[in-house]
Amino acid sequence: MLLNPGWQHWKLQYFSGPFAIMPAFRAGHWAPHRATQHTAVLNAAFHTTIAQLRDLPADSLAEVAFAGRSNAGKSSAINTLCNHKRLAFVSKMPGRTQHLNFFRVEDSRYLVDLPGYGYARAPKDQKHIWQALIGGYLGRRPQLAGLVLIMDIRHPLTELDRSLLDWFRPAGRPVHVLLSKSDKLSRGQALPVLRQVRAELLDAGFAASVQLFSSPKREGVDEAEAVVRGWLGVAKKTPAQGEEAGESTP
Ligand code: GDP
């Protein structure tokens, strides 16, 4: 099976594992669906990039963090949820790959794109900077309402995913897992993975929900959007109220 039961070893293994160096901006993603095709979207716009905890937005009332291994499909998921072609690729621009990137959904409510991890080895001092920033943010940000963890359904719950979850544990907040690239597996292959990830997170003591997600097929978008909206306290508006799909700011 794909899953590794060594949950208790997360912390030990973190620093010996591969570490994220996010590649610079990559092209080659599928063409997004036309904005007018879908009404379910979070209306998000880039707000700020921060490299130090003291720069966290002071006005924030609620935040939802997005995390995942590099290449897991995190940027695509954020873009799909916001029905925006390039929103999360801001986070892949040089100088921003190791930072927290904030996207404003509504006044004082943010999506927070965390650096991808596991892409390549990084120097030791870089790991410490990353740990201080991400660990500090995940464990001690009162406004952080929940964590969306994106995992490629073919490689769920890697050691680094487990390390990240361990950092988030002190927050005592819920986790919502997107098993991304679900279009790569048949239903018969995907459902057992879904069940097993659910069971493992429960065993590990997390209040976690888990769902299938596919950006190109738009599978699971409504479900994920509802979770994020609930955590942020952002109600869905009718088109007449001015939040039609496609209004999001580049
Ligand atoms: P990130 O590094 O986690 O932000 O991952 P990206 O969103 O950049 O996606 C990495 C690669 O996986 C890209 O080539 C995407 O086109 C592809 N990808 C992302 N999500 C999906 C998905 O749901 N299905 C499929 N088939 N490919 C995906």
Coordinates of C-alpha atoms and ligand atoms in Angstrom, one line a residue:
M1 CA 0.0 0.0 0.0
L2 CA 1.0 3.6 -0.5
L3 CA 0.9 4.7 3.1
N4 CA 3.6 4.5 5.6
P5 CA 2.6 3.7 9.2
G6 CA 5.7 5.4 10.8
W7 CA 3.8 8.4 12.1
Q8 CA 5.7 8.6 15.4
H9 CA 9.0 9.1 13.5
W10 CA 8.0 12.2 11.7
K11 CA 10.0 14.7 13.6
L12 CA 13.2 12.7 13.5
Q13 CA 12.9 12.2 9.8
Y14 CA 12.1 15.7 8.8
F15 CA 15.6 17.2 8.7
S16 CA 17.2 14.2 7.0
G17 CA 14.6 14.2 4.3
P18 CA 14.6 16.1 1.0
F19 CA 13.7 19.8 1.3
A20 CA 11.8 22.2 -0.8
I21 CA 13.5 24.4 -3.2
M22 CA 10.6 25.6 -5.3
P23 CA 11.4 25.8 -8.9
A24 CA 11.1 29.2 -10.5
F25 CA 7.9 29.9 -12.3
R26 CA 7.0 27.0 -14.5
A27 CA 4.9 27.0 -17.6
G28 CA 3.0 24.1 -19.2
H29 CA -0.2 23.9 -17.1
W30 CA -3.4 23.1 -18.8
A31 CA -5.6 25.8 -20.1
P32 CA -8.0 26.9 -17.3
H33 CA -11.7 26.6 -17.9
R34 CA -13.4 29.7 -19.0
A35 CA -14.5 31.8 -16.0
T36 CA -18.1 32.0 -17.1
Q37 CA -18.5 28.2 -17.0
H38 CA -18.5 28.0 -13.2
T39 CA -20.1 29.9 -10.5
A40 CA -18.4 28.2 -7.5
V41 CA -15.3 30.2 -6.8
L42 CA -13.5 32.1 -4.1
N43 CA -12.9 35.6 -5.2
A44 CA -9.3 36.0 -4.2
A45 CA -6.6 38.5 -5.1
F46 CA -2.9 38.6 -4.2
H47 CA -2.3 40.6 -1.0
T48 CA 1.3 40.2 0.2
T49 CA 4.3 38.1 0.6
I50 CA 6.0 37.7 4.0
A51 CA 9.4 36.3 5.0
Q52 CA 9.2 37.0 8.7
L53 CA 6.5 36.3 11.2
R54 CA 6.5 39.9 12.4
D55 CA 5.2 40.9 9.0
L56 CA 2.0 38.8 9.2
P57 CA -1.0 41.0 8.3
A58 CA -2.2 42.8 11.4
D59 CA -5.8 43.2 10.2
S60 CA -6.4 39.5 9.7
L61 CA -9.5 37.9 11.3
A62 CA -9.2 34.4 9.6
E63 CA -6.8 32.5 7.5
V64 CA -6.7 29.1 5.8
A65 CA -3.3 27.7 4.9
F66 CA -2.5 25.6 1.9
A67 CA 0.4 23.2 2.1
G68 CA 1.8 20.3 0.1
R69 CA 4.9 18.7 -1.4
S70 CA 6.2 20.5 -4.5
N71 CA 4.4 19.2 -7.5
A72 CA 1.5 17.8 -5.5
G73 CA -0.9 20.2 -7.3
K74 CA -1.2 23.0 -4.7
S75 CA -0.9 25.9 -7.0
S76 CA -3.4 24.3 -9.4
A77 CA -5.8 23.6 -6.6
I78 CA -5.7 27.2 -5.4
N79 CA -6.1 28.5 -8.9
T80 CA -9.0 26.1 -9.5
L81 CA -10.7 27.0 -6.3
C82 CA -10.4 30.7 -7.1
N83 CA -11.1 30.1 -10.8
H84 CA -8.0 32.1 -11.6
K85 CA -5.4 31.2 -14.1
R86 CA -2.3 32.3 -12.4
L87 CA -3.1 33.4 -8.8
A88 CA -1.0 30.9 -7.0
F89 CA 1.8 31.0 -9.4
V90 CA 2.8 34.3 -7.8
S91 CA 4.1 32.0 -5.1
K92 CA 6.5 30.4 -7.6
M93 CA 8.1 33.6 -8.7
P94 CA 11.8 34.1 -7.7
G95 CA 12.1 35.5 -4.2
R96 CA 8.7 34.3 -3.1
T97 CA 9.1 30.5 -3.1
Q98 CA 10.2 30.3 0.5
H99 CA 7.8 32.8 1.8
L100 CA 4.1 32.9 2.9
N101 CA 2.0 34.3 0.1
F102 CA -1.3 35.8 1.2
F103 CA -4.4 36.0 -1.1
R104 CA -7.2 38.1 0.2
V105 CA -10.7 36.6 -0.2
E106 CA -12.6 39.2 1.7
D107 CA -11.7 42.0 4.1
S108 CA -9.3 40.6 6.7
R109 CA -9.8 37.0 5.4
Y110 CA -7.0 35.3 3.6
L111 CA -5.8 32.1 1.9
V112 CA -2.1 31.5 2.8
D113 CA 0.0 29.6 0.3
L114 CA 2.9 28.0 2.2
P115 CA 6.2 27.0 0.4
G116 CA 6.1 23.6 -1.3
Y117 CA 8.4 21.0 0.3
G118 CA 10.4 18.0 -0.7
Y119 CA 11.6 19.2 -4.1
A120 CA 15.3 19.2 -3.5
R121 CA 17.9 19.3 -0.8
A122 CA 18.5 22.7 0.8
P123 CA 21.4 24.0 2.9
K124 CA 21.0 23.5 6.7
D125 CA 20.6 27.1 7.6
Q126 CA 17.8 27.4 5.0
K127 CA 16.0 24.6 6.7
H128 CA 16.2 26.4 10.0
I129 CA 14.8 29.6 8.5
W130 CA 12.0 27.6 6.9
Q131 CA 11.2 25.7 10.1
A132 CA 11.1 29.0 12.1
L133 CA 8.7 30.6 9.5
I134 CA 6.4 27.7 8.7
G135 CA 6.6 26.0 12.1
G136 CA 6.0 29.3 13.9
Y137 CA 3.1 30.2 11.6
L138 CA 1.4 26.8 11.7
G139 CA 1.7 26.2 15.4
R140 CA 1.1 29.7 16.7
R141 CA -1.1 31.8 14.5
P142 CA -4.4 32.5 16.3
Q143 CA -6.2 33.5 13.1
L144 CA -5.3 30.2 11.4
A145 CA -8.7 28.5 11.1
G146 CA -7.6 25.4 9.3
L147 CA -5.1 23.7 7.0
V148 CA -5.7 22.4 3.5
L149 CA -3.1 19.8 2.8
I150 CA -2.7 18.8 -0.8
M151 CA -1.3 15.4 -1.5
D152 CA -0.9 13.6 -4.8
I153 CA -3.3 10.7 -4.5
R154 CA -0.6 8.4 -5.8
H155 CA 1.8 9.4 -3.0
P156 CA -0.2 10.3 0.1
L157 CA 1.1 11.0 3.6
T158 CA 4.8 11.1 2.9
E159 CA 7.2 11.7 5.8
L160 CA 7.3 15.4 5.0
D161 CA 3.5 15.6 5.0
R162 CA 3.6 14.0 8.4
S163 CA 6.2 16.5 9.6
L164 CA 4.2 19.4 8.5
L165 CA 1.1 18.0 10.2
D166 CA 3.1 17.6 13.4
W167 CA 4.0 21.3 13.2
F168 CA 0.3 22.1 12.9
R169 CA -0.8 19.8 15.7
P170 CA -0.3 22.4 18.5
A171 CA -2.8 24.7 16.7
G172 CA -5.5 22.2 17.5
R173 CA -7.3 23.2 14.3
P174 CA -8.9 21.0 11.6
V175 CA -7.2 19.6 8.5
H176 CA -8.8 19.1 5.2
V177 CA -6.9 16.9 2.7
L178 CA -7.2 17.2 -1.0
L179 CA -6.1 14.0 -2.7
S180 CA -5.1 15.7 -5.9
K181 CA -4.8 14.3 -9.4
S182 CA -7.6 11.9 -8.7
D183 CA -8.1 11.8 -12.4
K184 CA -4.9 9.7 -12.6
L185 CA -6.6 6.8 -10.8
S186 CA -9.8 4.8 -11.5
R187 CA -12.6 5.1 -9.0
G188 CA -11.8 1.6 -7.8
Q189 CA -8.2 2.6 -7.1
A190 CA -9.0 6.0 -5.6
L191 CA -11.6 5.1 -3.0
P192 CA -9.4 2.7 -0.9
V193 CA -6.7 5.4 -0.8
L194 CA -9.3 7.9 0.4
R195 CA -10.5 5.6 3.1
Q196 CA -7.0 4.7 4.3
V197 CA -5.8 8.3 4.5
R198 CA -9.0 9.1 6.5
A199 CA -8.3 6.3 8.9
E200 CA -4.6 7.2 9.3
L201 CA -5.4 10.8 10.2
L202 CA -8.0 9.7 12.6
D203 CA -5.6 7.3 14.2
A204 CA -3.1 10.1 14.5
G205 CA -5.6 12.2 16.4
F206 CA -6.3 14.8 13.8
A207 CA -9.8 16.3 13.2
A208 CA -9.4 15.7 9.4
S209 CA -11.6 15.5 6.5
V210 CA -10.4 14.0 3.2
Q211 CA -11.7 14.2 -0.3
L212 CA -10.8 13.5 -3.9
F213 CA -9.7 16.5 -6.0
S214 CA -8.8 17.0 -9.7
S215 CA -8.1 20.4 -11.1
P216 CA -8.5 19.5 -14.8
K217 CA -11.7 17.6 -14.1
R218 CA -12.9 20.0 -11.4
E219 CA -13.7 17.1 -9.2
G220 CA -14.3 18.1 -5.6
V221 CA -14.2 21.8 -6.1
D222 CA -17.6 22.5 -4.5
E223 CA -16.7 20.4 -1.5
A224 CA -13.3 22.0 -1.0
E225 CA -14.7 25.5 -1.5
A226 CA -17.4 24.9 1.1
V227 CA -14.8 23.9 3.7
V228 CA -12.6 26.9 3.0
R229 CA -15.6 29.3 3.1
G230 CA -16.8 27.7 6.4
W231 CA -13.4 28.2 8.0
L232 CA -13.0 31.7 6.8
G233 CA -16.6 32.7 7.6
V234 CA -17.1 33.9 4.0
A235 CA -20.6 33.2 2.7
K236 CA -21.2 32.4 -0.9
K237 CA -22.9 35.3 -2.7
T238 CA -25.4 35.0 -5.4
P239 CA -24.4 36.4 -8.8
A240 CA -26.7 39.3 -8.2
Q241 CA -24.6 40.2 -5.1
G242 CA -21.6 40.6 -7.3
E243 CA -19.5 37.5 -6.8
E244 CA -19.9 35.9 -10.2
A245 CA -17.2 33.6 -11.3
G246 CA -14.5 35.4 -13.1
E247 CA -14.5 38.6 -11.0
S248 CA -11.3 37.7 -9.2
T249 CA -8.5 40.1 -9.6
P250 CA -5.3 38.9 -11.3
Ligands
GDP1 P1 2.6 22.5 -6.9 O1 4.1 22.5 -7.1 O2 2.1 21.7 -5.7 O3 2.1 23.9 -6.8 O4 1.9 21.8 -8.2 P2 1.3 22.4 -9.5 O5 0.0 22.9 -9.2 O6 2.3 23.3 -10.1 O7 1.2 21.1 -10.3 C1 2.3 20.3 -10.6 C2 2.0 19.5 -11.9 O8 0.9 18.6 -11.7 C3 1.6 20.4 -13.1 O9 2.1 19.8 -14.3 C4 0.1 20.3 -13.1 O10 -0.4 20.6 -14.4 C5 -0.2 18.9 -12.6 N1 -1.4 18.8 -11.9 C6 -1.8 19.6 -10.8 N2 -3.0 19.2 -10.4 C7 -3.4 18.2 -11.2 C8 -4.6 17.3 -11.2 O11 -5.6 17.4 -10.4 N3 -4.6 16.4 -12.2 C9 -3.6 16.2 -13.1 N4 -3.7 15.3 -14.0 N5 -2.5 17.0 -13.1 C10 -2.4 17.9 -12.1

